[in-house]
Amino acid sequence: MQQEQANVPSTAIAVNYRLLVESLKDVLWVVDVDSAQLTYISPSIAELRGISPQDAMAESATPEKGGGSLQWFFARMAERAAGVQCGEIAENHRFLDELELEHKNGSTVYAELISHYQRNPDTGRLEAYGLARDITQRRKAAEDLRVSGIRHRLLADHANDVIWTMAADGSITYVSPAVYRVRGFTQEEAMRQPMEEIITPSSQASAMAYFGEMLQAIAAGKTPPVYLDEQEYYCKDGSTIWTEVRAFPLLASDGSFIELLGMTRDINVRKRYENELRDAHAQLAAANQQLVAANRELARLADVAQQQAATERTLREEQERLFTMLAHELKTPLATVRMVAASLPGSPATTIASAVRDMNDVIERCVQSGQLNDGRMVPRREKCDLGDLLAQAVQSGRWLNDVDTRLPEARAVAHSDGQMVRIIIDNLIDNAAKYSAPGSRVRVSVAPQAQASAPGHAIRVANLPGHAGWPDRRSVFQKYYRAPHAQRQSGAGLGLFLVDSLARLLGGYVDYVPTDTEVVFVCWLPDDGLQALASDGGPA
């Protein structure tokens, strides 16, 4: 047999294969992957979509014109071909897709596509081979089955309601088995019950009123109304249950009454929720009344607080004016004392001059502290040299002979408030000199230092601790803080508080970083303080 098949000419085999392919109902197709073009499609495409093979091959050049999901499939085919070419997908792997296609007559058809990819042995080009099968009827049957399932589920859901019929004399002629689930009675028990054993008196009144209205409408030849109301049923365990009842009369062809058909639905849970919701609304209303009363009390307290704040502000302003006046009045006699002391010989003059300077310093720091509290100290942006400011502070200060200064090789230029920087330097040097060990030197320096990528400079002041000892790290920058053993020195405990406050205003900070032998304070200031304030929303 194999010998006979081998003797059959190849042209005859090709003809047989073509006849077989073209007689199939399924559509066979071949796509050249690189050009994304159909190179062959069987004539059965006409039965599937109503178009010729030539139209289908022309359509492959512009798949978006084919409607449905054809464009999506061509895009997926390119992705899969890429996976085959890189070896992620085997050439013998079969893909299964369902496509929604457009028929020539405008209808929609559904096709199941089985495809795989392999290289053409003659051309070496990667090709996609596939078979398309019409599954429109199968999809329709599946959809019909789905809709039928929905219908059956709806019927099953309604089976939870109690279906019943009632004769003209008020007796129950039928009740569905669901009555047992709702009320605990069997069908037989429920059908034997009179009305007064089924529903409560208030529900009986509603039912009887409708029954009379319905019979009256039928007697008058009018369309009888439908009944819809909530009724309270008795249960076998002695409890009651709330239900929603819908009923309408069944009439004979001559318009006479046959029976009343009704449906009873358990709404006991809903009724309970409604009652709970009503109670919650009552509680909410009470809470709202309490909230209104609380808001009124808060408004009253806010008015009182505003009045107190206004009173305190007025008092503070008066105190500030009084302090400013006193500071001015004190400076004048102090200047006189300083002038008189300058004319005196010997050490008394030096002692008096030192005391006058101490008093001036205390007064000046109190004034600056008050300005800080009132927000009257606002930084100005000006170009200043921190090295020059440090040198000027040392040269013009009273501690010139006790300070060693180290300035940077390059100019330490910053855009900041020069006056505030000078106050910082003066207070740091004064604090170090006053509380250093007798005969020791205070060392001050300025050096460039970046913080979090922000360029800036660090002002460092170091001294050996004297009789006052080491500052308390937790309290050293607090207002009015003074070390327990520092009382012999004049001061108000405002110097380091001012340094900390002004450094923050300029976008920097001051830190207490002692070594094993020295008291060290470092104040870091950015080269552009106001820009740091704008970017950070304020000093750290």
Coordinates of C-alpha atoms in Angstrom, one line a residue:
M1 CA 0.0 0.0 0.0
Q2 CA 2.8 2.4 0.9
Q3 CA 4.4 1.5 -2.5
E4 CA 1.2 2.3 -4.3
Q5 CA 1.0 5.7 -2.5
A6 CA 4.6 6.4 -3.4
N7 CA 3.8 5.9 -7.1
V8 CA 1.0 8.5 -7.0
P9 CA 2.2 11.7 -8.8
S10 CA 2.7 14.6 -6.4
T11 CA 0.5 16.8 -8.5
A12 CA -2.4 14.3 -7.9
I13 CA -1.7 14.4 -4.2
A14 CA -1.8 18.2 -4.3
V15 CA -5.1 18.2 -6.2
N16 CA -6.6 15.8 -3.7
Y17 CA -5.6 17.9 -0.8
R18 CA -6.9 21.1 -2.4
L19 CA -10.3 19.3 -3.2
L20 CA -10.4 18.2 0.5
V21 CA -9.6 21.6 1.8
E22 CA -12.1 23.4 -0.4
S23 CA -14.9 21.0 0.4
L24 CA -14.5 21.6 4.2
K25 CA -17.1 23.7 6.0
D26 CA -14.4 25.1 8.3
V27 CA -12.2 27.9 6.9
L28 CA -8.5 27.2 6.5
W29 CA -6.1 30.1 6.3
V30 CA -2.4 31.0 6.2
V31 CA -0.9 34.4 7.2
D32 CA 2.6 35.6 6.4
V33 CA 3.7 36.9 9.8
D34 CA 6.3 39.5 8.6
S35 CA 3.8 41.2 6.3
A36 CA 0.7 40.4 8.4
Q37 CA -1.1 39.4 5.1
L38 CA -3.2 36.4 4.3
T39 CA -1.5 34.2 1.7
Y40 CA -4.3 31.7 1.5
I41 CA -7.9 31.3 2.7
S42 CA -10.3 28.6 1.8
P43 CA -13.5 29.3 -0.2
S44 CA -15.7 28.3 2.8
I45 CA -15.1 32.0 4.0
A46 CA -18.1 32.8 1.8
E47 CA -20.3 30.6 3.9
L48 CA -18.9 32.0 7.2
R49 CA -18.9 35.7 6.4
G50 CA -20.5 36.1 2.9
I51 CA -17.3 37.4 1.3
S52 CA -14.9 35.9 -1.3
P53 CA -11.4 34.7 -0.6
Q54 CA -10.1 37.7 -2.6
D55 CA -12.1 40.1 -0.4
A56 CA -10.8 38.4 2.7
M57 CA -7.2 38.6 1.6
A58 CA -7.6 42.3 0.7
E59 CA -9.3 42.9 4.1
S60 CA -6.2 41.5 5.9
A61 CA -4.3 44.6 4.8
T62 CA -6.7 46.8 6.8
P63 CA -8.2 44.5 9.5
E64 CA -10.0 47.4 11.2
K65 CA -12.4 47.4 8.2
G66 CA -13.4 43.8 9.0
G67 CA -15.4 44.8 12.0
G68 CA -15.8 42.8 15.2
S69 CA -12.6 41.6 16.9
L70 CA -10.6 40.9 13.7
Q71 CA -8.2 43.8 14.4
W72 CA -7.6 42.5 17.9
F73 CA -6.8 39.1 16.6
F74 CA -4.2 40.4 14.1
A75 CA -2.5 42.3 17.0
R76 CA -2.5 39.2 19.1
M77 CA -1.1 37.2 16.2
A78 CA 1.9 39.6 15.9
E79 CA 2.6 39.2 19.7
R80 CA 2.5 35.4 19.5
A81 CA 4.7 35.4 16.4
A82 CA 7.3 37.4 18.3
G83 CA 7.1 34.9 21.2
V84 CA 7.7 32.0 18.7
Q85 CA 10.6 33.8 17.0
C86 CA 12.4 34.4 20.4
G87 CA 11.8 30.8 21.5
E88 CA 9.4 31.6 24.3
I89 CA 6.6 29.8 22.5
A90 CA 7.0 26.4 20.7
E91 CA 6.1 26.2 17.0
N92 CA 3.7 23.3 17.6
H93 CA 1.8 25.3 20.3
R94 CA -1.9 25.6 19.5
F95 CA -3.9 28.8 20.3
L96 CA -7.6 28.8 20.7
D97 CA -9.6 32.1 20.3
E98 CA -13.2 33.1 19.8
L99 CA -13.8 36.1 17.5
E100 CA -16.9 38.2 16.8
L101 CA -17.0 38.9 13.1
E102 CA -19.1 40.9 10.8
H103 CA -21.1 39.2 8.0
K104 CA -21.5 40.8 4.6
N105 CA -25.3 41.1 5.3
G106 CA -24.6 43.2 8.4
S107 CA -25.2 40.4 11.0
T108 CA -22.7 39.2 13.5
V109 CA -21.2 35.7 13.4
Y110 CA -18.9 34.0 16.0
A111 CA -16.0 31.9 15.0
E112 CA -13.6 29.6 16.9
L113 CA -10.1 29.9 15.7
I114 CA -7.3 27.3 16.2
S115 CA -3.9 28.5 15.1
H116 CA -0.2 27.7 15.3
Y117 CA 3.0 29.1 13.9
Q118 CA 5.8 27.4 11.9
R119 CA 8.4 28.4 9.2
N120 CA 7.7 27.7 5.6
P121 CA 10.3 25.1 4.5
D122 CA 10.5 26.7 1.0
T123 CA 10.7 30.4 1.9
G124 CA 12.0 30.2 5.5
R125 CA 9.4 32.8 6.5
L126 CA 7.4 32.4 9.7
E127 CA 3.7 31.7 8.9
A128 CA 0.5 31.3 10.9
Y129 CA -1.7 28.4 10.1
G130 CA -5.3 28.3 11.3
L131 CA -8.8 26.9 11.1
A132 CA -11.9 29.0 11.7
R133 CA -15.2 27.2 12.7
D134 CA -18.6 28.8 12.8
I135 CA -19.9 28.6 16.4
T136 CA -22.7 31.2 16.1
Q137 CA -25.5 28.6 16.8
R138 CA -23.5 27.2 19.7
R139 CA -23.1 30.7 21.2
K140 CA -26.8 31.3 20.7
A141 CA -27.7 28.0 22.4
A142 CA -25.4 29.0 25.3
E143 CA -27.0 32.4 25.6
D144 CA -30.5 30.8 25.5
L145 CA -29.3 28.5 28.3
R146 CA -28.0 31.4 30.3
V147 CA -31.3 33.3 30.0
S148 CA -33.3 30.2 30.9
G149 CA -31.1 29.8 34.0
I150 CA -31.9 33.3 35.0
R151 CA -35.6 32.7 34.6
H152 CA -35.4 29.6 36.7
R153 CA -33.4 31.4 39.4
L154 CA -36.1 34.2 39.5
L155 CA -38.8 31.6 39.9
A156 CA -36.8 29.9 42.7
D157 CA -36.4 33.2 44.5
H158 CA -40.1 33.9 44.4
A159 CA -40.8 30.4 45.7
N160 CA -39.7 31.8 49.1
D161 CA -42.9 33.9 49.2
V162 CA -46.1 32.3 50.4
I163 CA -48.6 32.0 47.5
W164 CA -52.3 31.6 48.6
T165 CA -55.9 31.9 47.4
M166 CA -59.0 33.0 49.3
A167 CA -62.7 32.3 48.6
A168 CA -65.4 34.9 48.8
D169 CA -66.3 33.8 52.3
G170 CA -62.7 34.5 53.5
S171 CA -61.6 30.9 53.8
I172 CA -58.1 29.9 52.5
T173 CA -58.5 27.6 49.5
Y174 CA -54.7 27.1 48.8
V175 CA -51.4 28.0 50.5
S176 CA -47.9 27.1 49.2
P177 CA -45.4 25.1 51.2
A178 CA -43.4 28.2 52.0
V179 CA -45.9 29.0 54.8
Y180 CA -44.0 26.5 57.0
R181 CA -40.8 28.5 56.6
V182 CA -42.5 31.8 57.2
R183 CA -45.0 31.0 60.0
G184 CA -44.1 27.4 61.2
F185 CA -47.5 26.0 60.1
T186 CA -47.9 23.2 57.6
Q187 CA -50.1 23.7 54.5
E188 CA -52.9 21.7 56.1
E189 CA -52.7 23.6 59.4
A190 CA -52.7 27.0 57.7
M191 CA -55.6 26.2 55.4
R192 CA -57.8 25.3 58.5
Q193 CA -57.1 28.5 60.3
P194 CA -59.8 31.3 60.4
M195 CA -58.8 34.9 59.8
E196 CA -58.4 35.8 63.4
E197 CA -55.8 33.1 63.9
I198 CA -53.8 34.2 60.9
I199 CA -53.3 37.9 61.3
T200 CA -53.5 40.5 64.1
P201 CA -56.6 42.6 64.6
S202 CA -55.2 45.7 63.0
S203 CA -54.2 43.7 59.9
Q204 CA -57.6 42.1 59.9
A205 CA -59.2 45.5 59.7
S206 CA -57.1 46.4 56.7
A207 CA -57.9 43.1 54.9
M208 CA -61.6 43.3 55.5
A209 CA -61.8 46.9 54.3
Y210 CA -60.1 45.9 51.1
F211 CA -62.3 42.8 50.7
G212 CA -65.5 45.0 51.0
E213 CA -64.1 47.6 48.5
M214 CA -63.2 44.9 46.0
L215 CA -66.6 43.2 46.1
Q216 CA -68.3 46.5 45.8
A217 CA -66.3 47.4 42.7
I218 CA -67.0 44.0 41.1
A219 CA -70.8 44.4 41.8
A220 CA -70.7 47.9 40.1
G221 CA -68.9 46.4 37.0
K222 CA -65.7 48.3 37.7
T223 CA -62.1 47.1 37.7
P224 CA -61.4 45.9 41.3
P225 CA -58.3 47.4 43.0
V226 CA -55.1 45.5 43.8
Y227 CA -54.2 45.1 47.5
L228 CA -50.8 46.1 48.7
D229 CA -50.1 46.6 52.4
E230 CA -48.0 45.4 55.4
Q231 CA -49.6 42.8 57.6
E232 CA -48.6 41.2 60.9
Y233 CA -49.0 37.4 60.9
Y234 CA -49.1 35.0 63.9
C235 CA -46.5 32.3 64.0
K236 CA -46.8 28.8 65.5
D237 CA -44.3 29.7 68.3
G238 CA -46.5 32.5 69.5
S239 CA -44.5 35.3 68.0
T240 CA -45.6 37.6 65.1
I241 CA -43.9 38.4 61.9
W242 CA -44.2 41.4 59.6
T243 CA -45.0 40.7 55.9
E244 CA -45.7 42.5 52.7
V245 CA -49.0 41.2 51.1
R246 CA -49.9 41.8 47.5
A247 CA -53.3 40.4 46.2
F248 CA -55.6 40.8 43.2
P249 CA -58.9 39.2 42.4
L250 CA -59.4 36.5 39.7
L251 CA -62.6 37.0 37.7
A252 CA -64.7 34.8 35.5
S253 CA -65.4 35.7 31.9
D254 CA -68.7 37.2 33.0
G255 CA -66.9 39.4 35.5
S256 CA -68.0 37.5 38.6
F257 CA -65.5 36.9 41.4
I258 CA -63.7 33.5 41.5
E259 CA -61.1 33.9 44.2
L260 CA -58.4 36.2 45.6
L261 CA -54.8 35.4 44.6
G262 CA -52.2 36.7 47.0
M263 CA -48.5 36.6 47.7
T264 CA -47.1 37.1 51.2
R265 CA -43.4 38.1 51.6
D266 CA -41.4 38.0 54.8
I267 CA -40.2 41.5 55.6
N268 CA -39.6 41.0 59.3
V269 CA -35.8 41.7 59.0
R270 CA -36.5 44.8 56.9
K271 CA -39.1 46.0 59.4
R272 CA -36.7 45.5 62.3
Y273 CA -34.1 47.5 60.4
E274 CA -36.7 50.2 59.7
N275 CA -37.5 50.4 63.4
E276 CA -33.8 50.5 64.3
L277 CA -33.3 53.2 61.7
R278 CA -36.2 55.2 63.1
D279 CA -34.7 54.9 66.6
A280 CA -31.3 55.9 65.1
H281 CA -32.9 58.9 63.6
A282 CA -34.4 59.9 66.9
Q283 CA -31.0 59.4 68.6
L284 CA -29.4 61.4 65.8
A285 CA -31.9 64.2 66.3
A286 CA -31.2 64.3 70.0
A287 CA -27.4 64.3 69.3
N288 CA -27.9 67.1 66.8
Q289 CA -29.7 69.1 69.5
Q290 CA -26.8 68.5 71.9
L291 CA -24.4 69.4 69.1
V292 CA -26.2 72.7 68.5
A293 CA -26.1 73.4 72.2
A294 CA -22.4 72.5 72.3
N295 CA -21.7 74.8 69.3
R296 CA -23.5 77.6 71.0
E297 CA -21.3 77.0 74.1
L298 CA -18.2 76.8 71.9
A299 CA -19.2 80.1 70.2
R300 CA -19.6 81.7 73.7
L301 CA -16.2 80.3 74.8
A302 CA -14.6 81.5 71.6
D303 CA -16.0 85.0 72.2
V304 CA -14.6 84.9 75.8
A305 CA -11.3 83.6 74.5
Q306 CA -11.2 86.4 71.9
Q307 CA -12.0 89.0 74.5
Q308 CA -9.3 87.5 76.8
A309 CA -6.8 87.5 73.9
A310 CA -7.6 91.1 73.1
T311 CA -7.2 92.0 76.7
E312 CA -3.9 90.2 76.9
R313 CA -2.7 91.7 73.6
T314 CA -3.6 95.2 75.0
L315 CA -1.8 94.4 78.2
R316 CA 1.2 93.1 76.4
E317 CA 1.3 96.2 74.2
E318 CA 1.1 98.4 77.2
Q319 CA 3.9 96.4 78.9
E320 CA 6.0 96.7 75.7
R321 CA 5.5 100.4 75.6
L322 CA 6.3 100.7 79.3
F323 CA 9.4 98.5 78.8
T324 CA 10.5 100.5 75.8
M325 CA 10.1 103.7 77.7
L326 CA 12.0 102.3 80.7
A327 CA 14.8 101.0 78.4
H328 CA 15.1 104.4 76.8
E329 CA 15.1 106.2 80.1
L330 CA 17.6 103.8 81.6
K331 CA 20.0 104.1 78.7
T332 CA 20.3 107.8 79.1
P333 CA 21.6 107.8 82.8
L334 CA 23.7 104.7 81.9
A335 CA 25.4 106.7 79.2
T336 CA 26.0 109.4 81.8
V337 CA 27.4 106.9 84.2
R338 CA 29.7 105.5 81.5
M339 CA 31.0 109.0 80.7
V340 CA 31.7 109.8 84.3
A341 CA 33.4 106.5 84.9
A342 CA 35.6 107.1 81.9
S343 CA 37.0 110.1 83.7
L344 CA 37.8 108.2 86.9
P345 CA 41.3 106.8 87.4
G346 CA 42.1 103.1 88.1
S347 CA 40.1 100.0 88.5
P348 CA 36.8 101.6 89.7
A349 CA 36.3 103.1 86.2
T350 CA 36.8 99.6 84.6
T351 CA 34.4 98.0 87.1
I352 CA 31.7 100.7 86.5
A353 CA 32.1 100.5 82.7
S354 CA 31.8 96.7 82.8
A355 CA 28.6 96.9 84.9
V356 CA 27.2 99.5 82.6
R357 CA 27.9 97.3 79.6
D358 CA 26.2 94.4 81.4
M359 CA 23.1 96.5 82.1
N360 CA 23.0 97.6 78.5
D361 CA 23.3 94.1 77.2
V362 CA 20.4 92.9 79.4
I363 CA 18.2 95.8 78.3
E364 CA 19.1 95.2 74.6
R365 CA 18.3 91.5 74.9
C366 CA 15.0 92.1 76.6
V367 CA 14.0 94.5 73.8
Q368 CA 15.0 92.0 71.1
S369 CA 13.1 89.2 72.9
G370 CA 10.0 91.4 73.0
Q371 CA 10.4 92.1 69.3
L372 CA 10.6 88.4 68.6
N373 CA 7.5 87.6 70.6
D374 CA 5.5 90.3 68.8
G375 CA 6.7 89.2 65.3
R376 CA 8.4 92.6 64.7
M377 CA 11.7 91.1 63.7
V378 CA 11.4 90.2 60.0
P379 CA 14.6 89.1 58.1
R380 CA 15.9 91.2 55.3
R381 CA 17.7 89.7 52.3
E382 CA 21.0 91.4 51.9
K383 CA 24.5 90.4 50.8
C384 CA 26.8 90.0 53.8
D385 CA 30.2 88.4 54.6
L386 CA 30.0 86.2 57.7
G387 CA 33.8 86.4 58.1
D388 CA 33.6 90.2 58.2
L389 CA 30.7 90.2 60.6
L390 CA 32.6 87.8 62.9
A391 CA 35.8 89.9 62.8
Q392 CA 33.8 93.1 63.5
A393 CA 32.1 91.4 66.5
V394 CA 35.4 90.4 68.0
Q395 CA 37.2 93.7 67.3
S396 CA 34.3 95.9 68.7
G397 CA 33.4 93.7 71.6
R398 CA 34.7 93.7 75.1
W399 CA 36.3 90.3 74.8
L400 CA 38.9 91.2 72.2
N401 CA 41.8 90.0 74.3
D402 CA 40.1 86.7 75.2
V403 CA 39.1 85.5 71.7
D404 CA 41.1 83.5 69.0
T405 CA 39.5 83.9 65.6
R406 CA 39.8 81.7 62.5
L407 CA 38.3 83.0 59.3
P408 CA 37.8 81.1 56.0
E409 CA 40.3 81.5 53.2
A410 CA 37.5 82.5 50.8
R411 CA 34.9 85.1 51.5
A412 CA 31.9 83.6 53.4
V413 CA 29.2 85.4 51.5
A414 CA 25.6 84.8 52.3
H415 CA 22.3 86.5 51.4
S416 CA 20.8 87.0 54.9
D417 CA 20.0 89.6 57.4
G418 CA 23.4 91.0 58.5
Q419 CA 22.0 92.7 61.7
M420 CA 20.5 89.4 62.9
V421 CA 23.7 87.5 62.1
R422 CA 25.6 90.0 64.1
I423 CA 23.3 89.6 67.1
I424 CA 23.8 85.8 66.9
I425 CA 27.6 86.1 66.8
D426 CA 27.7 88.7 69.7
N427 CA 25.6 86.5 71.9
L428 CA 27.5 83.3 71.2
I429 CA 30.8 85.1 72.0
D430 CA 29.5 86.8 75.0
N431 CA 28.0 83.6 76.4
A432 CA 31.3 81.7 75.9
A433 CA 33.5 84.5 77.3
K434 CA 31.4 85.0 80.5
Y435 CA 31.2 81.3 81.4
S436 CA 34.7 80.1 80.3
A437 CA 37.4 79.0 82.7
P438 CA 39.5 82.0 84.1
G439 CA 42.6 82.7 81.9
S440 CA 41.3 80.4 79.0
R441 CA 40.7 81.5 75.4
V442 CA 37.5 81.4 73.4
R443 CA 37.9 80.0 69.9
V444 CA 35.6 81.2 67.2
S445 CA 35.6 80.2 63.5
V446 CA 33.5 80.3 60.3
A447 CA 33.7 77.5 57.7
P448 CA 31.6 76.4 54.7
Q449 CA 29.3 73.5 55.4
A450 CA 26.4 72.1 53.3
Q451 CA 23.3 70.7 54.9
A452 CA 20.9 68.4 52.9
S453 CA 22.5 69.7 49.6
A454 CA 21.9 73.3 50.7
P455 CA 25.1 75.3 50.8
G456 CA 25.8 77.3 53.9
H457 CA 28.4 78.1 56.6
A458 CA 28.9 77.0 60.2
I459 CA 29.8 79.5 62.9
R460 CA 31.6 77.6 65.7
V461 CA 32.3 79.0 69.2
A462 CA 34.2 76.9 71.8
N463 CA 35.4 77.5 75.4
L464 CA 36.6 75.6 78.4
P465 CA 33.8 75.4 81.0
G466 CA 34.3 77.7 84.0
H467 CA 32.6 77.9 87.4
A468 CA 29.1 77.6 85.9
G469 CA 30.0 74.1 84.6
W470 CA 28.4 72.4 81.6
P471 CA 25.0 73.6 80.3
D472 CA 22.0 71.4 80.4
R473 CA 21.4 70.1 76.8
R474 CA 17.7 69.9 77.4
S475 CA 17.3 73.5 78.6
V476 CA 20.1 75.5 77.2
F477 CA 18.0 77.3 74.5
Q478 CA 15.0 77.9 76.7
K479 CA 14.0 81.4 77.5
Y480 CA 15.4 82.7 80.9
Y481 CA 17.5 79.5 81.3
R482 CA 20.6 80.0 83.4
A483 CA 22.9 77.3 84.9
P484 CA 22.6 76.8 88.7
H485 CA 26.2 78.0 89.2
A486 CA 26.0 80.9 86.7
Q487 CA 24.2 83.3 89.0
R488 CA 27.4 85.2 89.8
Q489 CA 27.4 86.5 86.2
S490 CA 25.0 89.2 85.1
G491 CA 22.4 88.3 82.5
A492 CA 18.7 87.5 82.0
G493 CA 19.0 84.0 80.4
L494 CA 18.0 85.4 77.0
G495 CA 21.2 85.2 74.9
L496 CA 21.1 81.6 73.7
F497 CA 17.3 81.9 73.3
L498 CA 17.8 84.8 70.9
V499 CA 20.5 82.9 69.0
D500 CA 18.1 79.9 68.6
S501 CA 15.1 82.0 67.5
L502 CA 17.1 84.2 65.1
A503 CA 18.8 81.2 63.5
R504 CA 15.4 79.7 62.8
L505 CA 14.2 83.0 61.3
L506 CA 17.2 82.9 58.9
G507 CA 16.5 79.3 57.8
G508 CA 19.2 77.7 59.9
Y509 CA 19.7 76.3 63.4
V510 CA 22.0 76.3 66.4
D511 CA 23.2 73.2 68.2
Y512 CA 25.0 72.4 71.5
V513 CA 27.8 69.9 70.6
P514 CA 30.2 69.7 73.5
T515 CA 33.5 67.7 73.3
D516 CA 35.2 65.9 76.2
T517 CA 36.9 69.2 77.2
E518 CA 35.0 72.1 75.6
V519 CA 31.6 73.7 75.6
V520 CA 30.8 74.1 71.8
F521 CA 28.0 75.8 70.1
V522 CA 27.6 75.6 66.3
C523 CA 25.2 77.8 64.4
W524 CA 24.6 76.8 60.8
L525 CA 23.2 79.4 58.4
P526 CA 22.2 78.8 54.7
D527 CA 23.9 80.9 52.0
D528 CA 20.4 82.0 50.9
G529 CA 18.3 82.0 54.1
L530 CA 15.1 83.4 52.6
Q531 CA 15.1 80.9 49.8
A532 CA 15.4 78.1 52.4
L533 CA 12.5 79.6 54.3
A534 CA 10.4 79.7 51.1
S535 CA 11.2 76.0 50.1
D536 CA 10.7 74.6 53.6
G537 CA 7.7 76.7 54.6
G538 CA 9.7 78.0 57.6
P539 CA 12.7 77.3 59.7
A540 CA 13.3 73.8 61.0

